[in-house]
PDB file of C-alpha atoms and ligand atoms in Angstrom:
ATOM      1  CA  MET A 491       7.048  14.875   3.311  1.00  0.00           C
ATOM      2  CA  LYS A 492       6.181  13.490   0.784  1.00  0.00           C
ATOM      3  CA  ILE A 493       2.528  15.137  -0.335  1.00  0.00           C
ATOM      4  CA  ALA A 494       0.176  14.847  -3.481  1.00  0.00           C
ATOM      5  CA  ILE A 495      -2.511  17.605  -3.694  1.00  0.00           C
ATOM      6  CA  ILE A 496      -5.500  16.338  -5.420  1.00  0.00           C
ATOM      7  CA  VAL A 497      -8.056  18.646  -6.956  1.00  0.00           C
ATOM      8  CA  HIS A 498     -10.556  18.739  -8.663  1.00  0.00           C
ATOM      9  CA  SER A 499     -11.376  22.488 -10.040  1.00  0.00           C
ATOM     10  CA  ALA A 500     -13.524  22.910 -13.480  1.00  0.00           C
ATOM     11  CA  THR A 501     -13.433  26.947 -13.217  1.00  0.00           C
ATOM     12  CA  GLY A 502      -9.587  27.131 -11.736  1.00  0.00           C
ATOM     13  CA  ASN A 503     -10.429  28.542  -8.570  1.00  0.00           C
ATOM     14  CA  THR A 504     -10.032  25.573  -6.125  1.00  0.00           C
ATOM     15  CA  TYR A 505      -6.262  24.616  -8.879  1.00  0.00           C
ATOM     16  CA  SER A 506      -5.150  28.378  -7.686  1.00  0.00           C
ATOM     17  CA  VAL A 507      -5.483  28.049  -4.478  1.00  0.00           C
ATOM     18  CA  ALA A 508      -3.895  24.563  -4.715  1.00  0.00           C
ATOM     19  CA  GLU A 509      -0.782  26.466  -6.634  1.00  0.00           C
ATOM     20  CA  LYS A 510      -0.061  28.705  -3.434  1.00  0.00           C
ATOM     21  CA  LEU A 511      -0.132  25.903  -1.055  1.00  0.00           C
ATOM     22  CA  GLN A 512       2.208  23.535  -3.486  1.00  0.00           C
ATOM     23  CA  GLN A 513       4.544  26.575  -3.435  1.00  0.00           C
ATOM     24  CA  LYS A 514       4.084  27.160   0.629  1.00  0.00           C
ATOM     25  CA  LEU A 515       5.093  23.320   0.463  1.00  0.00           C
ATOM     26  CA  ILE A 516       7.825  22.752  -0.934  1.00  0.00           C
ATOM     27  CA  GLY A 517       9.415  26.884   0.824  1.00  0.00           C
ATOM     28  CA  LEU A 518       9.063  24.369   4.147  1.00  0.00           C
ATOM     29  CA  GLY A 519      10.772  21.766   2.283  1.00  0.00           C
ATOM     30  CA  HIS A 520       8.042  19.390   1.725  1.00  0.00           C
ATOM     31  CA  GLU A 521       8.402  18.012  -1.753  1.00  0.00           C
ATOM     32  CA  ALA A 522       4.775  18.818  -3.008  1.00  0.00           C
ATOM     33  CA  ASP A 523       3.142  17.450  -6.621  1.00  0.00           C
ATOM     34  CA  LEU A 524      -0.311  18.764  -8.082  1.00  0.00           C
ATOM     35  CA  VAL A 525      -2.769  17.020  -9.650  1.00  0.00           C
ATOM     36  CA  ARG A 526      -5.459  18.095 -11.002  1.00  0.00           C
ATOM     37  CA  LEU A 527      -8.082  15.686 -11.535  1.00  0.00           C
ATOM     38  CA  GLU A 528      -9.859  15.048 -15.490  1.00  0.00           C
ATOM     39  CA  PRO A 529     -13.140  13.931 -14.794  1.00  0.00           C
ATOM     40  CA  VAL A 530     -14.501  12.090 -18.112  1.00  0.00           C
ATOM     41  CA  PHE A 531     -18.478  12.790 -17.154  1.00  0.00           C
ATOM     42  CA  ASP A 532     -21.464  10.054 -18.517  1.00  0.00           C
ATOM     43  CA  ASP A 533     -22.851  12.292 -21.927  1.00  0.00           C
ATOM     44  CA  LYS A 534     -26.415  10.452 -20.669  1.00  0.00           C
ATOM     45  CA  ASN A 535     -25.991  10.894 -16.936  1.00  0.00           C
ATOM     46  CA  LYS A 536     -23.870  14.155 -15.528  1.00  0.00           C
ATOM     47  CA  SER A 537     -23.855  12.401 -12.400  1.00  0.00           C
ATOM     48  CA  LYS A 538     -21.521   9.273 -13.596  1.00  0.00           C
ATOM     49  CA  VAL A 539     -18.185  10.018 -13.810  1.00  0.00           C
ATOM     50  CA  ARG A 540     -15.032   8.054 -15.170  1.00  0.00           C
ATOM     51  CA  PHE A 541     -11.354   8.754 -15.756  1.00  0.00           C
ATOM     52  CA  ASP A 542      -8.906   7.530 -18.226  1.00  0.00           C
ATOM     53  CA  GLN A 543      -6.024   8.485 -15.393  1.00  0.00           C
ATOM     54  CA  ILE A 544      -6.076   8.052 -12.008  1.00  0.00           C
ATOM     55  CA  PRO A 545      -3.177   9.528 -10.372  1.00  0.00           C
ATOM     56  CA  GLU A 546      -0.932   7.388  -8.853  1.00  0.00           C
ATOM     57  CA  THR A 547      -1.003   7.433  -5.162  1.00  0.00           C
ATOM     58  CA  ASP A 548       1.706   5.500  -3.839  1.00  0.00           C
ATOM     59  CA  ASN A 549       5.187   6.751  -1.864  1.00  0.00           C
ATOM     60  CA  TYR A 550       3.147   9.417  -0.600  1.00  0.00           C
ATOM     61  CA  ASP A 551       3.096  10.506   3.229  1.00  0.00           C
ATOM     62  CA  ALA A 552       0.004  12.655   3.500  1.00  0.00           C
ATOM     63  CA  PHE A 553      -2.290  14.314   0.733  1.00  0.00           C
ATOM     64  CA  VAL A 554      -4.648  17.263   0.188  1.00  0.00           C
ATOM     65  CA  PHE A 555      -7.916  16.457  -1.715  1.00  0.00           C
ATOM     66  CA  GLY A 556      -9.831  19.979  -2.604  1.00  0.00           C
ATOM     67  CA  GLY A 557     -12.543  20.608  -5.062  1.00  0.00           C
ATOM     68  CA  PRO A 558     -15.918  23.343  -5.701  1.00  0.00           C
ATOM     69  CA  VAL A 559     -18.936  22.946  -3.777  1.00  0.00           C
ATOM     70  CA  ASN A 560     -21.849  21.577  -6.337  1.00  0.00           C
ATOM     71  CA  GLY A 561     -25.414  21.854  -4.997  1.00  0.00           C
ATOM     72  CA  PHE A 562     -24.123  22.323  -1.384  1.00  0.00           C
ATOM     73  CA  SER A 563     -22.248  19.242  -1.369  1.00  0.00           C
ATOM     74  CA  ILE A 564     -19.055  17.720  -3.009  1.00  0.00           C
ATOM     75  CA  SER A 565     -18.300  17.182  -6.543  1.00  0.00           C
ATOM     76  CA  ALA A 566     -19.062  14.066  -8.351  1.00  0.00           C
ATOM     77  CA  ALA A 567     -15.621  14.013  -9.594  1.00  0.00           C
ATOM     78  CA  LEU A 568     -14.004  14.567  -6.268  1.00  0.00           C
ATOM     79  CA  ALA A 569     -16.800  12.021  -5.023  1.00  0.00           C
ATOM     80  CA  ALA A 570     -15.768   9.423  -8.086  1.00  0.00           C
ATOM     81  CA  PHE A 571     -11.916   9.972  -7.085  1.00  0.00           C
ATOM     82  CA  LEU A 572     -12.450   9.795  -3.529  1.00  0.00           C
ATOM     83  CA  LYS A 573     -14.812   6.240  -3.584  1.00  0.00           C
ATOM     84  CA  GLN A 574     -11.887   4.450  -6.032  1.00  0.00           C
ATOM     85  CA  VAL A 575      -8.249   6.164  -4.087  1.00  0.00           C
ATOM     86  CA  LYS A 576      -6.589   3.209  -2.232  1.00  0.00           C
ATOM     87  CA  SER A 577      -5.873   2.747   0.671  1.00  0.00           C
ATOM     88  CA  LEU A 578      -4.738   6.366   2.894  1.00  0.00           C
ATOM     89  CA  GLN A 579      -4.472   4.305   5.726  1.00  0.00           C
ATOM     90  CA  ASN A 580      -1.295   5.910   8.421  1.00  0.00           C
ATOM     91  CA  LYS A 581      -1.417   8.794   6.004  1.00  0.00           C
ATOM     92  CA  GLN A 582      -2.094  12.564   7.004  1.00  0.00           C
ATOM     93  CA  VAL A 583      -4.805  14.103   4.836  1.00  0.00           C
ATOM     94  CA  ALA A 584      -5.967  17.669   4.613  1.00  0.00           C
ATOM     95  CA  CYS A 585      -9.231  18.645   3.184  1.00  0.00           C
ATOM     96  CA  MET A 586      -9.872  21.980   1.148  1.00  0.00           C
ATOM     97  CA  VAL A 587     -12.957  23.591  -1.459  1.00  0.00           C
ATOM     98  CA  THR A 588     -13.537  26.864  -2.553  1.00  0.00           C
ATOM     99  CA  GLN A 589     -17.374  28.001  -3.150  1.00  0.00           C
ATOM    100  CA  LYS A 590     -18.795  31.501  -4.325  1.00  0.00           C
ATOM    101  CA  PHE A 591     -20.940  32.015  -1.997  1.00  0.00           C
ATOM    102  CA  SER A 592     -19.482  34.606   0.464  1.00  0.00           C
ATOM    103  CA  ASN A 593     -20.094  32.111   4.067  1.00  0.00           C
ATOM    104  CA  PRO A 594     -19.460  28.521   4.336  1.00  0.00           C
ATOM    105  CA  MET A 595     -22.733  27.608   6.208  1.00  0.00           C
ATOM    106  CA  PHE A 596     -23.948  27.586   2.478  1.00  0.00           C
ATOM    107  CA  GLY A 597     -22.486  24.681   1.726  1.00  0.00           C
ATOM    108  CA  GLY A 598     -18.469  24.629   1.981  1.00  0.00           C
ATOM    109  CA  ASN A 599     -19.081  23.445   5.956  1.00  0.00           C
ATOM    110  CA  HIS A 600     -20.957  20.610   4.675  1.00  0.00           C
ATOM    111  CA  THR A 601     -18.903  19.685   1.832  1.00  0.00           C
ATOM    112  CA  ILE A 602     -15.770  19.561   4.255  1.00  0.00           C
ATOM    113  CA  LYS A 603     -17.517  16.585   5.860  1.00  0.00           C
ATOM    114  CA  GLN A 604     -18.186  14.350   3.203  1.00  0.00           C
ATOM    115  CA  ILE A 605     -14.912  14.918   1.493  1.00  0.00           C
ATOM    116  CA  LYS A 606     -13.873  14.154   5.155  1.00  0.00           C
ATOM    117  CA  GLN A 607     -15.944  10.800   5.165  1.00  0.00           C
ATOM    118  CA  LEU A 608     -14.393   9.658   1.772  1.00  0.00           C
ATOM    119  CA  ALA A 609     -11.203   9.917   3.306  1.00  0.00           C
ATOM    120  CA  GLU A 610     -11.343   8.471   6.587  1.00  0.00           C
ATOM    121  CA  ALA A 611     -13.586   5.371   5.238  1.00  0.00           C
ATOM    122  CA  LYS A 612     -10.310   4.904   3.387  1.00  0.00           C
ATOM    123  CA  GLY A 613      -8.523   5.007   6.249  1.00  0.00           C
ATOM    124  CA  ALA A 614      -6.535   8.873   6.258  1.00  0.00           C
ATOM    125  CA  GLN A 615      -6.222  10.870   9.529  1.00  0.00           C
ATOM    126  CA  VAL A 616      -7.524  14.195   8.634  1.00  0.00           C
ATOM    127  CA  VAL A 617      -5.419  16.674  10.318  1.00  0.00           C
ATOM    128  CA  GLN A 618      -7.018  19.724   8.590  1.00  0.00           C
ATOM    129  CA  THR A 619      -9.658  21.315   6.725  1.00  0.00           C
ATOM    130  CA  GLY A 620     -10.530  25.272   5.000  1.00  0.00           C
ATOM    131  CA  VAL A 621     -13.327  26.216   3.007  1.00  0.00           C
ATOM    132  CA  VAL A 622     -12.109  29.738   0.727  1.00  0.00           C
ATOM    133  CA  ASN A 623     -15.506  31.810  -0.331  1.00  0.00           C
ATOM    134  CA  TRP A 624     -14.893  33.023  -3.466  1.00  0.00           C
ATOM    135  CA  ASP A 625     -17.262  36.130  -3.049  1.00  0.00           C
ATOM    136  CA  ASN A 626     -16.148  36.734   0.054  1.00  0.00           C
ATOM    137  CA  SER A 627     -14.564  40.839   0.318  1.00  0.00           C
ATOM    138  CA  ARG A 628     -11.838  38.785   2.396  1.00  0.00           C
ATOM    139  CA  ARG A 629     -11.416  35.815   0.425  1.00  0.00           C
ATOM    140  CA  GLN A 630      -7.057  36.755  -0.331  1.00  0.00           C
ATOM    141  CA  GLN A 631      -7.108  36.615   3.617  1.00  0.00           C
ATOM    142  CA  MET A 632      -9.197  33.329   3.591  1.00  0.00           C
ATOM    143  CA  ILE A 633      -6.859  32.088   0.521  1.00  0.00           C
ATOM    144  CA  ASP A 634      -3.623  32.906   2.881  1.00  0.00           C
ATOM    145  CA  ASP A 635      -4.936  31.408   6.398  1.00  0.00           C
ATOM    146  CA  LEU A 636      -5.947  28.255   4.387  1.00  0.00           C
ATOM    147  CA  VAL A 637      -2.385  27.861   2.984  1.00  0.00           C
ATOM    148  CA  GLU A 638      -1.227  28.800   6.271  1.00  0.00           C
ATOM    149  CA  LYS A 639      -3.172  26.616   8.092  1.00  0.00           C
ATOM    150  CA  ILE A 640      -2.853  22.959   5.646  1.00  0.00           C
ATOM    151  CA  SER A 641       0.962  23.450   5.064  1.00  0.00           C
ATOM    152  CA  SER A 642       1.792  23.656   9.114  1.00  0.00           C
ATOM    153  CA  ALA A 643      -0.632  20.828   9.708  1.00  0.00           C
ATOM    154  CA  PHE A 644       1.335  18.128   8.891  1.00  0.00           C
ATOM    155  CA  THR A 645       3.792  16.684  11.318  1.00  0.00           C
ATOM    156  CA  LYS A 646       6.527  14.278  10.517  1.00  0.00           C
TER     157      LYS A 646
HETATM  158  C1  FMN B 754     -22.973  22.624 -11.138  1.00  0.00           C
HETATM  159  C2  FMN B 754     -22.694  24.363  -9.464  1.00  0.00           C
HETATM  160  C3  FMN B 754     -22.632  23.500  -8.250  1.00  0.00           C
HETATM  161  C4  FMN B 754     -22.588  25.293  -7.190  1.00  0.00           C
HETATM  162  N1  FMN B 754     -22.677  24.858  -6.123  1.00  0.00           N
HETATM  163  C5  FMN B 754     -22.262  25.610  -5.343  1.00  0.00           C
HETATM  164  C6  FMN B 754     -23.335  25.799  -4.305  1.00  0.00           C
HETATM  165  O1  FMN B 754     -24.147  25.158  -3.828  1.00  0.00           O
HETATM  166  N2  FMN B 754     -22.868  26.743  -2.982  1.00  0.00           N
HETATM  167  C7  FMN B 754     -21.851  27.802  -3.264  1.00  0.00           C
HETATM  168  O2  FMN B 754     -21.180  28.249  -2.587  1.00  0.00           O
HETATM  169  N3  FMN B 754     -21.095  27.827  -4.566  1.00  0.00           N
HETATM  170  C8  FMN B 754     -21.386  26.648  -5.492  1.00  0.00           C
HETATM  171  N4  FMN B 754     -20.812  26.869  -7.053  1.00  0.00           N
HETATM  172  C9  FMN B 754     -19.865  27.545  -7.069  1.00  0.00           C
HETATM  173  C10 FMN B 754     -18.376  27.600  -6.954  1.00  0.00           C
HETATM  174  O3  FMN B 754     -18.476  25.995  -5.929  1.00  0.00           O
HETATM  175  C11 FMN B 754     -17.339  27.608  -7.024  1.00  0.00           C
HETATM  176  O4  FMN B 754     -17.529  28.600  -7.825  1.00  0.00           O
HETATM  177  C12 FMN B 754     -15.936  27.184  -7.030  1.00  0.00           C
HETATM  178  O5  FMN B 754     -14.963  28.507  -6.533  1.00  0.00           O
HETATM  179  C13 FMN B 754     -15.634  26.912  -8.403  1.00  0.00           C
HETATM  180  O6  FMN B 754     -14.158  26.099  -8.264  1.00  0.00           O
HETATM  181  P1  FMN B 754     -13.345  25.457  -9.240  1.00  0.00           P
HETATM  182  O7  FMN B 754     -12.552  27.218 -10.206  1.00  0.00           O
HETATM  183  O8  FMN B 754     -12.114  25.002  -8.525  1.00  0.00           O
HETATM  184  O9  FMN B 754     -14.017  24.789  -9.567  1.00  0.00           O
HETATM  185  C14 FMN B 754     -21.603  25.522  -8.072  1.00  0.00           C
HETATM  186  C15 FMN B 754     -21.169  25.771  -9.543  1.00  0.00           C
HETATM  187  C16 FMN B 754     -21.311  25.030  -9.921  1.00  0.00           C
HETATM  188  C17 FMN B 754     -20.560  24.752 -11.818  1.00  0.00           C
END
């Protein structure tokens, strides 16, 4: 399959997980492109975001959308992107987030729900989700588990 991994990553945590996922997907025989969103924030209103360049989403069979948890919620940049992305009708989608706190109850689960809802509003079929808790002592295992479950979720 041709898969686009599209992430917002302010400090690089989500991006580093996305890189591992990309390598795994390529190893499984998929074509996997990794795109990092480059939001431009309004000086006066930090929740206002625009993009000088919107990643191309035509010609992909499936997507992974990811980003950080910000204030127990989806980041403004990922939300803005998902609101303006073209139709995801009949596309398989996986969602992933990273967060500082060690338990997904502190924002991770809620953020996944928000990403899922925005993708489904565009017609996506959400096939898998994953959270990495950066301060959890099992972080590396969580990354490996997320890569494993998301990479095996896409079906032809
Ligand atoms: C403004 C802001 C709000 C945040 N809010 C939360 C939060 O509610 N819960 C949490 O666990 N981590 C929170 N974090 C931490 C980030 O989610 C975490 O460091 C994440 O891994 C960063 O990913 P990134 O490097 O891909 O941007 C917050 C970070 C920032 C900058």
